[in-house]
Tab-separated table of C-alpha atoms and ligand atoms in Angstrom:
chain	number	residue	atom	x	y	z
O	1	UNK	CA	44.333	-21.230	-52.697
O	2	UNK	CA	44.195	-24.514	-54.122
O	3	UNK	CA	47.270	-26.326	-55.517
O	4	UNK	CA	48.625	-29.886	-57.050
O	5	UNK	CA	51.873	-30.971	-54.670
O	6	UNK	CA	54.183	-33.561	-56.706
O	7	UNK	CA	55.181	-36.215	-54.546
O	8	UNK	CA	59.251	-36.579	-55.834
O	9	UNK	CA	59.318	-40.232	-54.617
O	10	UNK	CA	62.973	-40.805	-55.762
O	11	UNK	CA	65.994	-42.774	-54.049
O	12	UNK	CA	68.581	-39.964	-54.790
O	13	UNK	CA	69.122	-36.172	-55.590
O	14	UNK	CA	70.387	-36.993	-59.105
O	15	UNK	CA	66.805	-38.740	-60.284
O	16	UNK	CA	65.165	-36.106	-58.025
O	17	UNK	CA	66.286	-33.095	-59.923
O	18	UNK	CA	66.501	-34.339	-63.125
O	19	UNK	CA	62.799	-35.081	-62.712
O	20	UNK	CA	62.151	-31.750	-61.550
O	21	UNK	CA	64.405	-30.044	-64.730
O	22	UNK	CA	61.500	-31.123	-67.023
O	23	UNK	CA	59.223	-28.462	-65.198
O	24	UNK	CA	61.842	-25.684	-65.451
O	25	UNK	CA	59.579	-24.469	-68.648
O	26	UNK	CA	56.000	-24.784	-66.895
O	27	UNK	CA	54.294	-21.869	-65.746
O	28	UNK	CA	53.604	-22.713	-62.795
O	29	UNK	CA	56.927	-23.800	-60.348
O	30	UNK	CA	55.228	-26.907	-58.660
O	31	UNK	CA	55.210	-27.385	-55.026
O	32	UNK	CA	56.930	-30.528	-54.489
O	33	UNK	CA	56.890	-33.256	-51.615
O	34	UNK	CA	59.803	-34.706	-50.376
O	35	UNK	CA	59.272	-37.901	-48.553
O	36	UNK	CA	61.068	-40.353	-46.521
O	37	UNK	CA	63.032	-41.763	-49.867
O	38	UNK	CA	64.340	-38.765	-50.910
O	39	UNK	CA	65.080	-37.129	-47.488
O	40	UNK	CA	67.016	-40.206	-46.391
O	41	UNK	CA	68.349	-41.626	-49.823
O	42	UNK	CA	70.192	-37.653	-50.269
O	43	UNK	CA	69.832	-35.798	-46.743
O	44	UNK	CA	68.785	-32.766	-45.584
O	45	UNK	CA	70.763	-30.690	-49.038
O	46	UNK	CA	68.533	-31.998	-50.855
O	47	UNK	CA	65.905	-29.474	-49.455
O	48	UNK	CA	67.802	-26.613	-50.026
O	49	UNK	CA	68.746	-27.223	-53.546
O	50	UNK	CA	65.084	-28.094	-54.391
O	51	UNK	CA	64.438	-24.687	-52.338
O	52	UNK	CA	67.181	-22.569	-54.365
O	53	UNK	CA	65.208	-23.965	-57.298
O	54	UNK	CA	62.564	-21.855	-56.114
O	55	UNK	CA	59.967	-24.597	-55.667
O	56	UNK	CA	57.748	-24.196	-52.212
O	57	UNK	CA	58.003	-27.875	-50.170
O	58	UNK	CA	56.343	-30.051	-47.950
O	59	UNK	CA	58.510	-31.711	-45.697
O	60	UNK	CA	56.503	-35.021	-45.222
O	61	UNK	CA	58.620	-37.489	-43.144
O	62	UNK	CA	55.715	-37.871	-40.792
O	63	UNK	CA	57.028	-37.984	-37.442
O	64	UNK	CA	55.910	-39.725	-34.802
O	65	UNK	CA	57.961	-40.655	-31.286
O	66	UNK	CA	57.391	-39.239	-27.794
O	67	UNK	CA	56.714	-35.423	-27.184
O	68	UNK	CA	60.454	-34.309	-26.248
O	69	UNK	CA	61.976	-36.120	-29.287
O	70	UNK	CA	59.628	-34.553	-31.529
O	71	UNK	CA	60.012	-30.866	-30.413
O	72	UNK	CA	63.676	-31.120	-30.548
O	73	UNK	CA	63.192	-32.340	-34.123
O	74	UNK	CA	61.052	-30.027	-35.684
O	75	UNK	CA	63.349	-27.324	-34.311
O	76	UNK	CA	66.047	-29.054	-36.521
O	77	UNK	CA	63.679	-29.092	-39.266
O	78	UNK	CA	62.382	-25.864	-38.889
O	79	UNK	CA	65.640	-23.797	-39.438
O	80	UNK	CA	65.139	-25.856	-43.200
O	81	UNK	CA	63.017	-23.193	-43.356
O	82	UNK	CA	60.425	-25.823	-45.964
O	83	UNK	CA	56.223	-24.235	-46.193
O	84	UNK	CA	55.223	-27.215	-44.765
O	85	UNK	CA	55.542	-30.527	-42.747
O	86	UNK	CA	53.979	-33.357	-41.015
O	87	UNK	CA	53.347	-35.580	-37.893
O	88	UNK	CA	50.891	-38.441	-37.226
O	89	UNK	CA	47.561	-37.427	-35.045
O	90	UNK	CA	48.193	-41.351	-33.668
O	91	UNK	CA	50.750	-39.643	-31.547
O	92	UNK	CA	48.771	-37.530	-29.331
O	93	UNK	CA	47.818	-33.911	-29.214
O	94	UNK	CA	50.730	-33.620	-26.338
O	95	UNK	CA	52.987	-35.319	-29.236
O	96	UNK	CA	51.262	-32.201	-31.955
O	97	UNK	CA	52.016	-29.865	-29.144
O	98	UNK	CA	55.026	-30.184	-28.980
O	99	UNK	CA	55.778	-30.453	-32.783
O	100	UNK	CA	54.386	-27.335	-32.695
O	101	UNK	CA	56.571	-25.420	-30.201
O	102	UNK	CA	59.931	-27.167	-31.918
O	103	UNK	CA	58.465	-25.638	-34.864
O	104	UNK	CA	58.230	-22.316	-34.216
O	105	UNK	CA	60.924	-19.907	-34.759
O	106	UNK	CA	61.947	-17.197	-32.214
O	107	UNK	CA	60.240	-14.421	-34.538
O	108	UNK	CA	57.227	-16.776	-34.780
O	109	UNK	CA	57.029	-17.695	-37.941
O	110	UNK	CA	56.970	-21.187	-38.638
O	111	UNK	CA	55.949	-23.489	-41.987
O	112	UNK	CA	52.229	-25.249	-41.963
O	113	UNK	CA	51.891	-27.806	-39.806
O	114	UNK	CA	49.396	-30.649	-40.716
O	115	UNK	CA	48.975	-33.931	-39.043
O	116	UNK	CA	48.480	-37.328	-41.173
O	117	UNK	CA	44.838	-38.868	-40.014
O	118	UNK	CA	44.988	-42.575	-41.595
O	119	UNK	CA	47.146	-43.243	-44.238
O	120	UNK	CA	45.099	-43.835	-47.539
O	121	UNK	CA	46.022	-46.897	-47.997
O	122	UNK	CA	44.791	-48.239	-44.446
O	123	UNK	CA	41.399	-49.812	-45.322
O	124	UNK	CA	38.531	-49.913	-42.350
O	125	UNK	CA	38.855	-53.562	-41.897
O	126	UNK	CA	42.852	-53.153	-41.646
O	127	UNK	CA	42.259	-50.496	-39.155
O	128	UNK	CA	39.769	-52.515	-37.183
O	129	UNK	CA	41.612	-56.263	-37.651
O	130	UNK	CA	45.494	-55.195	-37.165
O	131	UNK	CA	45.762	-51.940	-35.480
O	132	UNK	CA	42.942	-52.744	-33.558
O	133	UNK	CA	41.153	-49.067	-33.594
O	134	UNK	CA	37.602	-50.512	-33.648
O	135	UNK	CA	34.679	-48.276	-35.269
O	136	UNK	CA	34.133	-46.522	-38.712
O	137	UNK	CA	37.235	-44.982	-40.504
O	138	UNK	CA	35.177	-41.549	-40.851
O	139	UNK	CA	34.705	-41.158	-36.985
O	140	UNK	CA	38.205	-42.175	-36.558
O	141	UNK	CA	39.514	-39.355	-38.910
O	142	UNK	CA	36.812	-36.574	-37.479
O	143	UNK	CA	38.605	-37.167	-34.821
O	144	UNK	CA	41.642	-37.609	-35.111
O	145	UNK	CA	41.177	-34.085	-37.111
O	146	UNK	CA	39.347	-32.887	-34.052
O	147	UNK	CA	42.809	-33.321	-31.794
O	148	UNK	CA	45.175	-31.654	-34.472
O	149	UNK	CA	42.778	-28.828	-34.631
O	150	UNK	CA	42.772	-28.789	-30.697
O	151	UNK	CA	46.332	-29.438	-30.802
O	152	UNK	CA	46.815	-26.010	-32.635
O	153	UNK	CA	47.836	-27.304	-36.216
O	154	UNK	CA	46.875	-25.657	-39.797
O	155	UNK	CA	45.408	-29.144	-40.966
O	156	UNK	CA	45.336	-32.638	-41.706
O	157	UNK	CA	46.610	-35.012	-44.411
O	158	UNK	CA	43.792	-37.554	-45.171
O	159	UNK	CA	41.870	-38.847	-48.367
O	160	UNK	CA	40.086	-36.449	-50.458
O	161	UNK	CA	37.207	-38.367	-50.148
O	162	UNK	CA	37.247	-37.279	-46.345
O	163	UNK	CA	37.833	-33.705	-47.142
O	164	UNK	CA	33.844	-32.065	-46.511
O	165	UNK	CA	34.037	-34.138	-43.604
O	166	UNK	CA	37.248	-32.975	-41.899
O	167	UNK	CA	36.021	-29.464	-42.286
O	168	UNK	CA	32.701	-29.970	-41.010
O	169	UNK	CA	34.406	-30.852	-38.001
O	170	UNK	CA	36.594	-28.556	-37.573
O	171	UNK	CA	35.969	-25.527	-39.866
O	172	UNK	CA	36.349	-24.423	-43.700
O	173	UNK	CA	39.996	-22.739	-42.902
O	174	UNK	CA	40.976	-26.119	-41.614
O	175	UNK	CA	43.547	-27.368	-44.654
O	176	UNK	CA	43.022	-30.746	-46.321
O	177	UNK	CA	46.189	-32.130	-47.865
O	178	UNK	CA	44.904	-34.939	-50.056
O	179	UNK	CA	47.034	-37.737	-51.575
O	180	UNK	CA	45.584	-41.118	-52.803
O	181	UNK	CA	44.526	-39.121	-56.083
O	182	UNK	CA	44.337	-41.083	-59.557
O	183	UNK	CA	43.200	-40.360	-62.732
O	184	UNK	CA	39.710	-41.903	-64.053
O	185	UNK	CA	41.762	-43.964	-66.108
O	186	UNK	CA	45.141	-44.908	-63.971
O	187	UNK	CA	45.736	-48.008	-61.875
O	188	UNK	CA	45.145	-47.392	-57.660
O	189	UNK	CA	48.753	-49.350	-57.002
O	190	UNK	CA	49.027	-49.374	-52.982
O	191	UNK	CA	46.578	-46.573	-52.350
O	192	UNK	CA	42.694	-47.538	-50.972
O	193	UNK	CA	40.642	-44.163	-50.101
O	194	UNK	CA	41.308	-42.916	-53.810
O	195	UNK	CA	39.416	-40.631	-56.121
O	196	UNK	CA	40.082	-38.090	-59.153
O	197	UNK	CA	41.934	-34.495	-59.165
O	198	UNK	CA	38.281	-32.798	-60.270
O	199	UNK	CA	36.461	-35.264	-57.756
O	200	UNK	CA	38.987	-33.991	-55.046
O	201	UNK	CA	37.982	-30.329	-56.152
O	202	UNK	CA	34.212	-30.974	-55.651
O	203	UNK	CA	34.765	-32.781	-52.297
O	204	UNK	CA	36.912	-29.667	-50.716
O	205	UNK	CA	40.443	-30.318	-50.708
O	206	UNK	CA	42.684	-27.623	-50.267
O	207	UNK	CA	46.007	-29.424	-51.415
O	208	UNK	CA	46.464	-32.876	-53.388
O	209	UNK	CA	49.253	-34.854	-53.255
O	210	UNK	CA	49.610	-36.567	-56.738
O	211	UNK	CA	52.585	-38.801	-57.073
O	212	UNK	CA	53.171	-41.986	-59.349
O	213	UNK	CA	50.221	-40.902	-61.857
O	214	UNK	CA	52.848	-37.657	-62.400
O	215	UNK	CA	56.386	-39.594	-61.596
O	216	UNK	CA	55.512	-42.762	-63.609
O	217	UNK	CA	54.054	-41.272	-67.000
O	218	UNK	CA	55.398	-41.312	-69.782
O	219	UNK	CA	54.988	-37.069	-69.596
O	220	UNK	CA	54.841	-35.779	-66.314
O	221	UNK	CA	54.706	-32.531	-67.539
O	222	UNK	CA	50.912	-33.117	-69.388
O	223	UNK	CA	50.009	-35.462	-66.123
O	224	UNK	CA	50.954	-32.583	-63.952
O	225	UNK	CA	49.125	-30.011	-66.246
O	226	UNK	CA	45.939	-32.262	-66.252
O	227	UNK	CA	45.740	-32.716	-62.299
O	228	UNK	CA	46.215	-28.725	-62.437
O	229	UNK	CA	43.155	-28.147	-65.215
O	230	UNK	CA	40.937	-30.662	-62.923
O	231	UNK	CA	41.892	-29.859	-59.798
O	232	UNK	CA	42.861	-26.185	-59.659
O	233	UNK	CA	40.937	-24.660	-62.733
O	234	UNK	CA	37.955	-26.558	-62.970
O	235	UNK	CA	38.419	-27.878	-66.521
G	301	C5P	O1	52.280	-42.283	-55.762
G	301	C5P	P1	51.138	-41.766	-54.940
G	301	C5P	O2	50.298	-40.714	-55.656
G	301	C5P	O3	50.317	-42.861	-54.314
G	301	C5P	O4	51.890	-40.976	-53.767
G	301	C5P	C1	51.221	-40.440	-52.658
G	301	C5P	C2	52.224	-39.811	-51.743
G	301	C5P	O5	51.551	-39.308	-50.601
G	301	C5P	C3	53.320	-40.751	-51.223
G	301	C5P	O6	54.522	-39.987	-51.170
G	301	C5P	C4	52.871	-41.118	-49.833
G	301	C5P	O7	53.942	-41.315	-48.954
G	301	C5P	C5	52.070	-39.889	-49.412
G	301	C5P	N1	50.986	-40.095	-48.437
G	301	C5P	C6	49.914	-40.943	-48.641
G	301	C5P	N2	48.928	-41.076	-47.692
G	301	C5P	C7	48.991	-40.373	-46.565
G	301	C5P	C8	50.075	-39.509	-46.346
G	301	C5P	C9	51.062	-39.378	-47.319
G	301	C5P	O8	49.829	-41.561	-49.699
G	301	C5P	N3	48.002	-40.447	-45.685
């Protein structure tokens, strides 16, 4: 089932849930993204409380570090008990592996596990010139989708413009998790690989990731409801 996830990019818990208190009327309880900012600016509480709110979470801080590091992590992260999380494919299928053991509980059950391809706002040229991974972007993401899918994972986090890709490669049930999403008529800020919420739809995704075009208008509550029309409904 398709759905819009609100990246709450905020520095604290207080500007975090004050945000969310604006959507307590919505229909719809949105599933929210807590990043790096929020997960180290208020700590691992901040989870639960956004949890006992009743919202569904992705975990995305992303990890990436050598196989035994990350298994003992995502058991940590696991007993959070969030729907879903994240690694980067750059760190190996042994490195997804293992994320994947940590993450499973004794009862096996464990959240959705999805590994980040190339960030969207890594350009081809900035892939080629700095990190030095020569070839097209596309082939570099097929693949990269290829080992997470080999690895065992639910899914990938890549642009929405890569989504038909991503599952021709490695299967319709294969989840896209899409940021670098704008509106026709918003500015791209940082993000490169960027297209619309009904665009997104078209291309595949399962999930996108919408953040500042929600978090910086001046009613997040209409910006959410109009990625959810586009993206979800098909208005
Ligand atoms: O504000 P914006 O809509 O650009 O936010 C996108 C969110 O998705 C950010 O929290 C960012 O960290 C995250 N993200 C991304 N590209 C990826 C993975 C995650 O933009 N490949």
């Amino acid at each position: 089932m398709k759905d819009v996830i609100i990246a709450c990019d905020f520095p604290c818990e207080s500007d975090a849930l004050s945000f969310l208190d604006r959507f307590s009327l919505t229909e719809r309880k949105p599933f929210v993204k807590i990043g790096m900012e929020l997960f180290y600016g208020a700590g691992p509480s901040i989870v639960r409380e956004i949890k006992r709110r009743g919202h569904r979470i992705f975990l995305d801080l992303k990890l990436h570090d050598i196989p035994n590091t990350v298994r003992k992590t995502m058991k940590v992260l696991s007993a959070l008990d969030v729907d879903m999380t994240n690694v980067h494919a750059a760190g190996t299928i042994e490195m997804m592996q293992a994320a994947l053991e940590g993450l499973t509980r004794f009862d096996g059950t464990r959240p959705l596990l999805v590994a980040v391809t190339q960030l969207t706002s890594t350009s081809e040229e900035r892939m080629n010139s700095e990190l030095l991974v020569q070839g097209h972007i596309q082939d570099v993401i097929s693949r990269y989708a290829e080992n997470a899918a080999a690895a065992g994972l639910d899914g990938v986090v890549c642009s929405p413009l890569e989504s038909s890709l991503v599952k021709s490669s490695c299967g319709q049930e294969f989840l896209t998790v899409t940021p670098g999403i704008r509106f026709a008529d918003s500015a791209s800020d940082d993000q490169v690989r960027i297209t619309t919420p009904s665009r997104a739809r078209e291309i595949g995704s399962d999930y996108i990731v919408v953040g500042r075009p929600i978090t910086g208008a001046a009613d997040p509550v209409s910006a959410y409801q109009r990625c959810l029309n586009e993206f979800v409904y098909g208005k």
